[in-house]
Short mmCIF file of C-alpha atoms in Angstrom, two decimals:
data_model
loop_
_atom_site.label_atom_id
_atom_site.label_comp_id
_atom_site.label_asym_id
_atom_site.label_seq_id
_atom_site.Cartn_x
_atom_site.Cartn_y
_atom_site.Cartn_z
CA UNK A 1344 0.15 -21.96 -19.40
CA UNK A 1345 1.75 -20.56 -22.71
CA UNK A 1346 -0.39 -20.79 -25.89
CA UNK A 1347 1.78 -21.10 -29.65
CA UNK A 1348 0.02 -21.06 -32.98
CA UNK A 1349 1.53 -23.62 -35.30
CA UNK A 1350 1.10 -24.53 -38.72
CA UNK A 1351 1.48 -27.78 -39.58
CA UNK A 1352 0.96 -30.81 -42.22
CA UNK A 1353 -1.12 -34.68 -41.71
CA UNK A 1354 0.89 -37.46 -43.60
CA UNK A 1355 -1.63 -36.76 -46.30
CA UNK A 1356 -0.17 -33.17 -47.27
CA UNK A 1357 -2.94 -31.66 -45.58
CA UNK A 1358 -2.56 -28.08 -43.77
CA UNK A 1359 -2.98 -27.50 -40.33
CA UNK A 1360 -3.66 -24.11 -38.06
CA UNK A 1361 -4.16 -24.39 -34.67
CA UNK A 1362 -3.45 -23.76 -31.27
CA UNK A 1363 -1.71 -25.41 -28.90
CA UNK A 1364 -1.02 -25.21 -24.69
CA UNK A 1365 2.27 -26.37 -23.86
CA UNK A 1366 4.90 -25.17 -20.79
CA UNK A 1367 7.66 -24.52 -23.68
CA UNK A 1368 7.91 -24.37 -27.58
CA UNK A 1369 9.75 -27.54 -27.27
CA UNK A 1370 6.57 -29.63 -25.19
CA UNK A 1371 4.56 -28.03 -27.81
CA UNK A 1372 6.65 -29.25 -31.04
CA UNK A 1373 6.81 -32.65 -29.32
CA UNK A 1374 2.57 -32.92 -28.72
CA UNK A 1375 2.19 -32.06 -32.57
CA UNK A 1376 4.56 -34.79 -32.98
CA UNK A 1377 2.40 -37.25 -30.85
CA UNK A 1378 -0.58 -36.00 -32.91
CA UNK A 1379 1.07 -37.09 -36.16
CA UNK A 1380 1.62 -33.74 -37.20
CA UNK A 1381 4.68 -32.30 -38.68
CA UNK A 1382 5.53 -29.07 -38.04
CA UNK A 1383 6.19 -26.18 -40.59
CA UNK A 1384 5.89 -23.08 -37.80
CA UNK A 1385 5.18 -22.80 -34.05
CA UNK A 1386 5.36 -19.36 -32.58
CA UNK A 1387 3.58 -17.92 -29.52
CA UNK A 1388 0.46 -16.89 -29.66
CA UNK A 1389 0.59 -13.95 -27.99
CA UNK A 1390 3.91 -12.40 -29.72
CA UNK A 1391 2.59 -9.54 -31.21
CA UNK A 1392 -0.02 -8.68 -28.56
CA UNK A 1393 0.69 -4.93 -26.89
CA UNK A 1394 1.50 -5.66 -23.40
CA UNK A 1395 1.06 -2.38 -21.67
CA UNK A 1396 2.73 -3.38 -18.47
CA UNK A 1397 6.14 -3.70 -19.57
CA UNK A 1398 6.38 0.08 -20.01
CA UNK A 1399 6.16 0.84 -16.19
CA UNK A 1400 7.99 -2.19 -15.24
CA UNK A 1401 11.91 -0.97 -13.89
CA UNK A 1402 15.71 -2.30 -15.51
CA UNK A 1403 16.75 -4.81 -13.29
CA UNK A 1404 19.44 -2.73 -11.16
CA UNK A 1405 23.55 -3.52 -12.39
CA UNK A 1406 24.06 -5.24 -8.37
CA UNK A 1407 21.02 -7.96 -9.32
CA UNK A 1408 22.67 -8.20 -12.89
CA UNK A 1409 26.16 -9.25 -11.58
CA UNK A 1410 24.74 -11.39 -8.44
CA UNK A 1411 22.95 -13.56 -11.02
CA UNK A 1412 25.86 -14.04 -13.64
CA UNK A 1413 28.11 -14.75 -10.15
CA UNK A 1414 25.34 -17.43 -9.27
CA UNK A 1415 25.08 -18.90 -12.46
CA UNK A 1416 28.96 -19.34 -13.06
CA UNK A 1417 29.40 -20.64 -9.93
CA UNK A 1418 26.66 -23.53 -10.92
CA UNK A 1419 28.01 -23.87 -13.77
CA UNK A 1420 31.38 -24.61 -12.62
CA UNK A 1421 29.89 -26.92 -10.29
CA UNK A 1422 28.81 -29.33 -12.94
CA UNK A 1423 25.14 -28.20 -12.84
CA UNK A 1424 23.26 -28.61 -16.75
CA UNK A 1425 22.63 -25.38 -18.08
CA UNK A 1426 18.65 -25.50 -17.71
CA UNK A 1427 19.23 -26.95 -14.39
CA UNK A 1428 20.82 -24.20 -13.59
CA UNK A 1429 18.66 -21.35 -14.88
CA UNK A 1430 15.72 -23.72 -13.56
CA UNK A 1431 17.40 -23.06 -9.99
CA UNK A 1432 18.03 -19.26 -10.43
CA UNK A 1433 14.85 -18.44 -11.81
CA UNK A 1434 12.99 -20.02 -8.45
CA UNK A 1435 15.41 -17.80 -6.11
CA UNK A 1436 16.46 -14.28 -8.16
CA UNK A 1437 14.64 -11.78 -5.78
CA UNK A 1438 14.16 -9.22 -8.28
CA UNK A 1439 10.99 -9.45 -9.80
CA UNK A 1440 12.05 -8.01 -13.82
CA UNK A 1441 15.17 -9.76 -13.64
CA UNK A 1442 13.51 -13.45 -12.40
CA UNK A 1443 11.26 -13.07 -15.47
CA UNK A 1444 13.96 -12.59 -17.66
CA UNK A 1445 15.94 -15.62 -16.38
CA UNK A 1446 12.64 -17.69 -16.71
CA UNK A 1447 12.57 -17.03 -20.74
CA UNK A 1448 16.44 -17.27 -21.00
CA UNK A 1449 16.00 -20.79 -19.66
CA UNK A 1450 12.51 -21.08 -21.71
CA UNK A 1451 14.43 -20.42 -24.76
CA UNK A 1452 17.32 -22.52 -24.20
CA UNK A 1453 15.02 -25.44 -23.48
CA UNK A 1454 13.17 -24.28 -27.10
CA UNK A 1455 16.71 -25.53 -28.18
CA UNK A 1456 18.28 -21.45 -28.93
CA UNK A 1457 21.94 -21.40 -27.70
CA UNK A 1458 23.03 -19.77 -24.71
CA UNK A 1459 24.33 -16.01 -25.95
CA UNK A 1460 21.17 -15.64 -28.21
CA UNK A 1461 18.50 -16.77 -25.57
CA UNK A 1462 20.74 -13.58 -23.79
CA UNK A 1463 21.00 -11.24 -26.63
CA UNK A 1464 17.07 -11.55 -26.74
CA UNK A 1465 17.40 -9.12 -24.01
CA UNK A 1466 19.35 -6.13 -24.61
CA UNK A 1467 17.94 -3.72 -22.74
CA UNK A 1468 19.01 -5.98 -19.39
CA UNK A 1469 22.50 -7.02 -20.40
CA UNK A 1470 24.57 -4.50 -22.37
CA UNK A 1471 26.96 -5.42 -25.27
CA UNK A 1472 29.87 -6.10 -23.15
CA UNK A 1473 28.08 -8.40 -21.41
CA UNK A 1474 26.40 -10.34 -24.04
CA UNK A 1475 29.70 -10.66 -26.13
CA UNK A 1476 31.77 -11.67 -23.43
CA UNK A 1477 28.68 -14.63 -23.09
CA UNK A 1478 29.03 -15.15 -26.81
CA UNK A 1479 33.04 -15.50 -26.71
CA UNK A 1480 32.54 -17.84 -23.87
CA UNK A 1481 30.06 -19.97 -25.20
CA UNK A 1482 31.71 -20.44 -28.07
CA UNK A 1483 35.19 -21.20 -26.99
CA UNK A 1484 33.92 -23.35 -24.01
CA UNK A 1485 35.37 -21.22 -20.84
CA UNK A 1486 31.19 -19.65 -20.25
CA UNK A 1487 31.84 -20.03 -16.23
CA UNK A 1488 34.71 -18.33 -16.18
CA UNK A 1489 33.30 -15.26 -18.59
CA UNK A 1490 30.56 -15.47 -16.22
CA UNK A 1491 32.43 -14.70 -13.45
CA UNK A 1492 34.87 -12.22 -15.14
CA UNK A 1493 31.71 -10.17 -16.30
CA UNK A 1494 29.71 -10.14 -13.04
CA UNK A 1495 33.25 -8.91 -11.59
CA UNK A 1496 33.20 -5.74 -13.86
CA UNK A 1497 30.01 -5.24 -13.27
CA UNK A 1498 30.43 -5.00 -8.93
CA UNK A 1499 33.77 -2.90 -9.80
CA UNK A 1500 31.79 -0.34 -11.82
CA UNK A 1501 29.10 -0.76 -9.54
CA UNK A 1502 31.30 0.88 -6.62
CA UNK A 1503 32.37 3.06 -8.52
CA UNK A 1504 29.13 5.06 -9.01
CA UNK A 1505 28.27 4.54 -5.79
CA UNK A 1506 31.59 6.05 -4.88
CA UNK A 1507 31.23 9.06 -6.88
CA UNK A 1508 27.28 9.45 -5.58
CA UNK A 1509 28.26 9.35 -2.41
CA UNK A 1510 31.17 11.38 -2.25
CA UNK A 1511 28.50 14.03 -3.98
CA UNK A 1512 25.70 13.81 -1.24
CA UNK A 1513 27.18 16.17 0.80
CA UNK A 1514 27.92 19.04 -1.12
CA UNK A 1515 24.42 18.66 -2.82
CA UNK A 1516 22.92 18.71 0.80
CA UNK A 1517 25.03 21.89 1.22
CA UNK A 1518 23.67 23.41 -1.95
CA UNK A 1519 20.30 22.53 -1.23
CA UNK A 1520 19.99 23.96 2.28
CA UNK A 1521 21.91 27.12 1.31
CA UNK A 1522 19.17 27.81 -1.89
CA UNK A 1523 16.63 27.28 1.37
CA UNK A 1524 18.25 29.68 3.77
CA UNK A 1525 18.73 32.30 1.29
CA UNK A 1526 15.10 32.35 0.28
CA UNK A 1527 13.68 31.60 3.43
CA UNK A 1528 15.48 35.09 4.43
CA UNK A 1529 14.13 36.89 1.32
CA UNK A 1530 10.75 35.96 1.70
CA UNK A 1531 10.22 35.83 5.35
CA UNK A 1532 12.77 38.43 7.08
CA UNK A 1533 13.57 41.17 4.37
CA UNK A 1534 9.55 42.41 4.27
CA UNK A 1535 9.29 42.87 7.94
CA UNK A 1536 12.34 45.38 7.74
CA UNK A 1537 10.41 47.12 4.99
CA UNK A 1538 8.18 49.60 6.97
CA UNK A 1539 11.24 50.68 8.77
CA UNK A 1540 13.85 51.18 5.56
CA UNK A 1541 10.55 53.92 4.54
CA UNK A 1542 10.36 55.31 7.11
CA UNK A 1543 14.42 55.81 7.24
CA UNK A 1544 14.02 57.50 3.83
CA UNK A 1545 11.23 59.49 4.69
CA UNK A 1546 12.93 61.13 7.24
CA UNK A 1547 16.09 62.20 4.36
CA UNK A 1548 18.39 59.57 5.08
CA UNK A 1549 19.79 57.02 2.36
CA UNK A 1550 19.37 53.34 2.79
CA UNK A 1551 23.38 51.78 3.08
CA UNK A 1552 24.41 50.37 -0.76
CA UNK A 1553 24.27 47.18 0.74
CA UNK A 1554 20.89 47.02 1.53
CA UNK A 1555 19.61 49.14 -1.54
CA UNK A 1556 21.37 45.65 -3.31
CA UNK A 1557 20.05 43.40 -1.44
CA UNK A 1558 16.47 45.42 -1.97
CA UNK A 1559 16.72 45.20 -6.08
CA UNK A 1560 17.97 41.21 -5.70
CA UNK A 1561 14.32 40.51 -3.59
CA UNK A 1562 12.27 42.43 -6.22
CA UNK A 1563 14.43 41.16 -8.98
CA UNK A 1564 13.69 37.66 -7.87
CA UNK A 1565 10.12 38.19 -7.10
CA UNK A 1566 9.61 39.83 -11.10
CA UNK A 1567 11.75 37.22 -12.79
CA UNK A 1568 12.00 34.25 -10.56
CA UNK A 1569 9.73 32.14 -13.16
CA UNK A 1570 11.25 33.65 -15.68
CA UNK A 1571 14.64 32.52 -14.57
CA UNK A 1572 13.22 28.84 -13.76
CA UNK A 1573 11.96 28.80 -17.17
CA UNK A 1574 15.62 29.38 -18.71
CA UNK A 1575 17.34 26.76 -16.30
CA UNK A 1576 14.70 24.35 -17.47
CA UNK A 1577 15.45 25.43 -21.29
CA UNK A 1578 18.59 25.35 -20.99
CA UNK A 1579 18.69 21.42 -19.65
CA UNK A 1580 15.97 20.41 -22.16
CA UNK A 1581 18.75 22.06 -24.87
CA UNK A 1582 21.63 20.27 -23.21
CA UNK A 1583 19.67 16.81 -23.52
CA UNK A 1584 19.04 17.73 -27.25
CA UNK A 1585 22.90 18.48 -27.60
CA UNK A 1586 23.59 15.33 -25.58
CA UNK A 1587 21.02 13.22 -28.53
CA UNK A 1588 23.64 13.81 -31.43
CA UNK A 1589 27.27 13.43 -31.95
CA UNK A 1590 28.21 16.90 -32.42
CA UNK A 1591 26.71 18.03 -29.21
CA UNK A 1592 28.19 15.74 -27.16
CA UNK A 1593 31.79 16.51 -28.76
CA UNK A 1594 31.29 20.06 -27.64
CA UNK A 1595 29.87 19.20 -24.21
CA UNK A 1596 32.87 16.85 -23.65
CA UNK A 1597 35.45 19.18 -24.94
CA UNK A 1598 33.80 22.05 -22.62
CA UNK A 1599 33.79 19.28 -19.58
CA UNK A 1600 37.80 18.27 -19.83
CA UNK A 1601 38.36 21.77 -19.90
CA UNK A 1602 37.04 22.55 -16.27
CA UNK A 1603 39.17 23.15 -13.75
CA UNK A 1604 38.17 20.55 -11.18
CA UNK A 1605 35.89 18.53 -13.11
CA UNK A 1606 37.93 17.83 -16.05
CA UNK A 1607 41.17 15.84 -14.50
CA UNK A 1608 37.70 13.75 -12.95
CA UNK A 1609 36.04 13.35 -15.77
CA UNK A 1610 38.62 12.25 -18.11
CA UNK A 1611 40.50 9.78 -15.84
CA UNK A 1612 37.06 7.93 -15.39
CA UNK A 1613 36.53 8.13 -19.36
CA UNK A 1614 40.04 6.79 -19.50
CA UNK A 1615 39.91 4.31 -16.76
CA UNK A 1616 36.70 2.83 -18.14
CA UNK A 1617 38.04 2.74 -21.60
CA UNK A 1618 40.77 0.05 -19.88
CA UNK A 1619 38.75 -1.86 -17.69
CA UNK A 1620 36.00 -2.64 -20.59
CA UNK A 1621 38.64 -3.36 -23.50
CA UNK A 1622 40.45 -5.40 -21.26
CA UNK A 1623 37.83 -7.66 -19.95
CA UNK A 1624 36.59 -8.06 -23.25
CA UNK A 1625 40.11 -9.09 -24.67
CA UNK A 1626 40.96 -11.46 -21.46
CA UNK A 1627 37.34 -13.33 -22.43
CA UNK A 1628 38.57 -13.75 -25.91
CA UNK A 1629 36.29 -11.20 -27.81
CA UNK A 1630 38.03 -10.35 -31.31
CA UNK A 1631 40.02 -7.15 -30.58
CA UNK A 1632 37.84 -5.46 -33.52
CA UNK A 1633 34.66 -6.26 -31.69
CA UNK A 1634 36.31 -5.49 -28.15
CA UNK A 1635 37.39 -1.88 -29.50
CA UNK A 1636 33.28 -1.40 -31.01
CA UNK A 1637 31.75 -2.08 -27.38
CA UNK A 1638 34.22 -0.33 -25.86
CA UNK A 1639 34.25 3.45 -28.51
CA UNK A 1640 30.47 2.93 -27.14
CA UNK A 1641 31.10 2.50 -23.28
CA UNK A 1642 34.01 5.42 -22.86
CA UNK A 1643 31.06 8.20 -21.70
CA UNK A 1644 33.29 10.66 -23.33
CA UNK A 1645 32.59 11.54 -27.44
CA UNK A 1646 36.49 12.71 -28.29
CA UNK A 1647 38.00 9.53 -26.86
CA UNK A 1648 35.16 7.39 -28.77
CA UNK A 1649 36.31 9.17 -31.88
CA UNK A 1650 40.04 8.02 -30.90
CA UNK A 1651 38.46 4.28 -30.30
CA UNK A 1652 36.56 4.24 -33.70
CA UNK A 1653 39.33 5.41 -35.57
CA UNK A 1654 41.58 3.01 -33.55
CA UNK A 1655 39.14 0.49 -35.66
CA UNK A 1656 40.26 1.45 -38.93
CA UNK A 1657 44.18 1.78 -37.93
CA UNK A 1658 43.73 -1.94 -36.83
CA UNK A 1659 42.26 -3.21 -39.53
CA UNK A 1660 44.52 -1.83 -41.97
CA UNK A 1661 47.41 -3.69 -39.89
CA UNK A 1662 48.41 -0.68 -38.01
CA UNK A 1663 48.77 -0.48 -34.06
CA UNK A 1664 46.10 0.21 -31.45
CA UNK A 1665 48.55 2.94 -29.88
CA UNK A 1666 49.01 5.25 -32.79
CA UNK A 1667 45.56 6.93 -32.83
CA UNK A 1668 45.01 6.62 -29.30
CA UNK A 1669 48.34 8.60 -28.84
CA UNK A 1670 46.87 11.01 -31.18
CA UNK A 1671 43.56 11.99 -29.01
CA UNK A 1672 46.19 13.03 -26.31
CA UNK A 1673 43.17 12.42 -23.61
CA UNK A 1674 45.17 9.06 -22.61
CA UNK A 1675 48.40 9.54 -20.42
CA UNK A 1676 52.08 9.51 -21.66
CA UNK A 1677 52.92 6.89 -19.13
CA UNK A 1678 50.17 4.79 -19.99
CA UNK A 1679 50.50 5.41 -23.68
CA UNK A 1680 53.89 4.18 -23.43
CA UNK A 1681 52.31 0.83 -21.61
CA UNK A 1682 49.79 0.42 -23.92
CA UNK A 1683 52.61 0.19 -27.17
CA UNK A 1684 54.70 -1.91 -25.13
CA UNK A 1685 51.92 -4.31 -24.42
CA UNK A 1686 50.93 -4.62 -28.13
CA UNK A 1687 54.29 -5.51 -29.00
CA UNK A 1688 54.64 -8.30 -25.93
CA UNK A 1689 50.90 -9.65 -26.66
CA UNK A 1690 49.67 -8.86 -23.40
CA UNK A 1691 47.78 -6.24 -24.14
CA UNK A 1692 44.49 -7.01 -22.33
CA UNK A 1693 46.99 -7.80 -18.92
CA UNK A 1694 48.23 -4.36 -18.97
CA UNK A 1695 45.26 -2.78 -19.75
CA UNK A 1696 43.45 -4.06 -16.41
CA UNK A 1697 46.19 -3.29 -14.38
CA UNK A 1698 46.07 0.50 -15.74
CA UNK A 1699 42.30 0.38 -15.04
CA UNK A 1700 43.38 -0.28 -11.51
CA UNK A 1701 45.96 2.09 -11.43
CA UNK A 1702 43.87 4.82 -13.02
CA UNK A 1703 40.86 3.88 -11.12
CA UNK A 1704 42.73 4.81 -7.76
CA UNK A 1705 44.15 7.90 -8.93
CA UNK A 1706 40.72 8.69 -9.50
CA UNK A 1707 39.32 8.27 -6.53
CA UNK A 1708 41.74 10.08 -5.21
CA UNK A 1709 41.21 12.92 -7.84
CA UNK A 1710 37.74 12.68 -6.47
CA UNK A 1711 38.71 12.94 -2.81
CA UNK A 1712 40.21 15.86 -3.27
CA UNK A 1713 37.60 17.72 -5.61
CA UNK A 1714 34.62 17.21 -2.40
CA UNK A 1715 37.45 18.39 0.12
CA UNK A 1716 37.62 21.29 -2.20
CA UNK A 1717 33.71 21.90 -2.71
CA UNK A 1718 32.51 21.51 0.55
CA UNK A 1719 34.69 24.39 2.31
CA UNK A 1720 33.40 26.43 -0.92
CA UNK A 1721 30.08 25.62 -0.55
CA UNK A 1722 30.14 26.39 3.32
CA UNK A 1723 31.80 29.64 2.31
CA UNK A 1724 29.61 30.57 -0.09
CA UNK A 1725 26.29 29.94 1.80
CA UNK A 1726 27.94 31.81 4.99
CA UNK A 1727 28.76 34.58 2.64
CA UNK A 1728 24.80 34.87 2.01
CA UNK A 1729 23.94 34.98 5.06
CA UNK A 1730 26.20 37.19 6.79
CA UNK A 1731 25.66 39.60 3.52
CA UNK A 1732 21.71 39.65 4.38
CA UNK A 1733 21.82 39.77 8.49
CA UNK A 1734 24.16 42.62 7.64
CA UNK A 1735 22.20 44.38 4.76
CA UNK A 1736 19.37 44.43 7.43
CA UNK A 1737 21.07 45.71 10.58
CA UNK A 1738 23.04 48.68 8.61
CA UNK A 1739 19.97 50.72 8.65
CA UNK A 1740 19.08 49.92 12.25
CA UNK A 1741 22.21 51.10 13.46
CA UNK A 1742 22.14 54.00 10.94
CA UNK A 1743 18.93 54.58 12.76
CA UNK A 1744 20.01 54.04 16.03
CA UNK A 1745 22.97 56.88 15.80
CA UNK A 1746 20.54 59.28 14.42
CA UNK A 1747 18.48 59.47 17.31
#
């Protein structure tokens, strides 16, 4: 059972420390009550203790997130009290991390903290979108509905990874087992042609370019192969450097939207996502300055964050959302033009979830087409390899053959 220290006063004026065993802060302020003590401070004992166990413990995954805020609207809308509720869910979430942290949101509402701070006393679990669109909801009395609107976003974005993962499992496959080939072939089949290529230039012939190439590329690889590992991994412990401050992810982002295949991908999804958060976040009632904060912060893309953010200041100052979003020119004409007629008709956060869907299925089909494209590549490429080292090998056989 939880312990809390409290300090507290007799009717005499007296001071009090102590310690006290109680199932909440709450049990525990109404025991010193019973004891004829008056509280000044009760806190839990073992607040500033190190607990070493939450470093290995895992994020509760995004699909366990959103099944739990589905569950707990749903309850809610059902007439079920709020610690009822969490009372319920915390007896039945089957994650492990994520049924502790319903236990203390419940704890702490029962210690008499509101609803979207006994939340926001978990950050690293619910993002900002999430814990403002609780906030809004809380305080303007439609929480179920948030809830449910929230938990929604979070399945849709959900799928959409898992999309984008999957569609990518099969050229990675392809990439793998062509790396695997390839050296399998150097290491294993190129040194038992060896004694045979010496001999062939022993007796005054020349080995075919081709396999003189293919020669330099083994003992190239076998020199400078750790070498070469080395730089990749210096190269992605550089890019997660760049990737740590603003600048570096500018560049990175400007060098991404200029890629042939991956750009168009990568900036409908920045795009896309920049719709579907500000629009959920304006349909739950979030102030639109707030709404256009979280979402700068949830775009994955630095350039169009720098759009949002200045979007902040053009809104403040009384001018419209449109003008410096037009100015990025990462955001379509056609939905630009959508966007400043919706800010003129109020329905702004309407038309900006019905872009997200339109933009979302143009992306998907943006990313149908890029694996269609990268797996014939990648089956090329890795066929390429191989028939360019069977036939480096056999050259000098049949050169051999038609000198004897």
């Amino acid at each position: 059972m939880p312990e809390f220290k409290y300090k507290a006063k007799t009717r005499s004026g007296k001071d009090v420390v102590g310690v006290i065993t109680a199932n909440t802060r709450k049990d525990a302020l109404d025991r010193l009550s019973s004891q004829r003590l008056y509280p000044i401070s009760v806190e839990d004992a073992h607040k500033n203790d190190v607990d070493v166990g939450k470093w290995f413990k895992s994020k509760p995954p995004a699909s366990a997130v959103a099944a739990f805020l589905t569950q707990l609207g749903e309850l809610l809308e059902n007439g079920v009290p709020v610690l009822t509720a969490f009372q319920a869910l915390g007896k039945q979430t089957p994650n492990a991390a994520l049924r502790e942290v319903v236990v203390d949101v419940g704890d702490q509402i029962a210690d008499g903290q509101s609803v979207d701070e006994a939340f926001a006393a978990h950050a690293k679990v619910f993002d900002d979108l999430t814990l403002s669109v609780i906030k809004a909801g809380s305080e303007g009395a439609f929480l179920e509905s948030a809830l449910k609107r929230t938990a929604k976003f979070m399945e849709d974005q959900a799928e959409i990874r898992a999309r984008i993962t999957g569609a990518m499992i099969y050229p990675t496959v392809l990439c793998v087992v062509g790396i695997t080939v390839v050296t399998v072939l150097l290491v294993a089949f190129v040194p038992k042609f060896e004694p045979m290529f010496e001999s062939l230039v022993e007796s005054g012939n020349e080995l075919p370019i081709a396999t003189v190439w293919l020669l330099a590329f083994r003992d190239f690889c076998g020199k400078y192969g750790l070498y070469i590992l080395g730089g990749f991994a210096a190269i992605i412990v550089w890019l997660r450097f760049q990737l740590a401050t603003k600048s570096g992810r500018r560049f990175l982002d400007a060098w991404k939207l200029k890629l042939p295949i991956i750009g168009p991908v990568a900036q409908g999804a920045a795009v896309s996502k920049l719709c579907r958060v500000l629009g959920t976040l304006l349909q739950n009632g979030v102030p639109i300055l707030r709404a256009l904060e979280i979402s700068s912060r949830s775009t994955g893309n630095a350039l169009l964050q720098d759009a949002v953010e200045k979007s902040v200041e053009a809104v403040s100052a009384g001018e419209p959302l449109s003008k410096p979003l037009q100015e990025c020119k990462l955001i379509p004409p056609q939905a630009m033009t959508m966007i400043s007629i919706a800010e003129e008709a109020n329905t702004l956060e309407k038309v900006l979830l019905n872009l997200a869907d339109s933009l979302e299925n143009q992306l998907s089909k943006k990313i149908d087409v890029m694996v269609r494209l990268l797996e014939p590549l990648m089956l090329l490429m890795l066929a390429g390899a191989v028939f360019y080292i069977i036939l480096a090998l056999l050259m000098p056989v049949f050169q051999l053959t038609d000198a004897v």
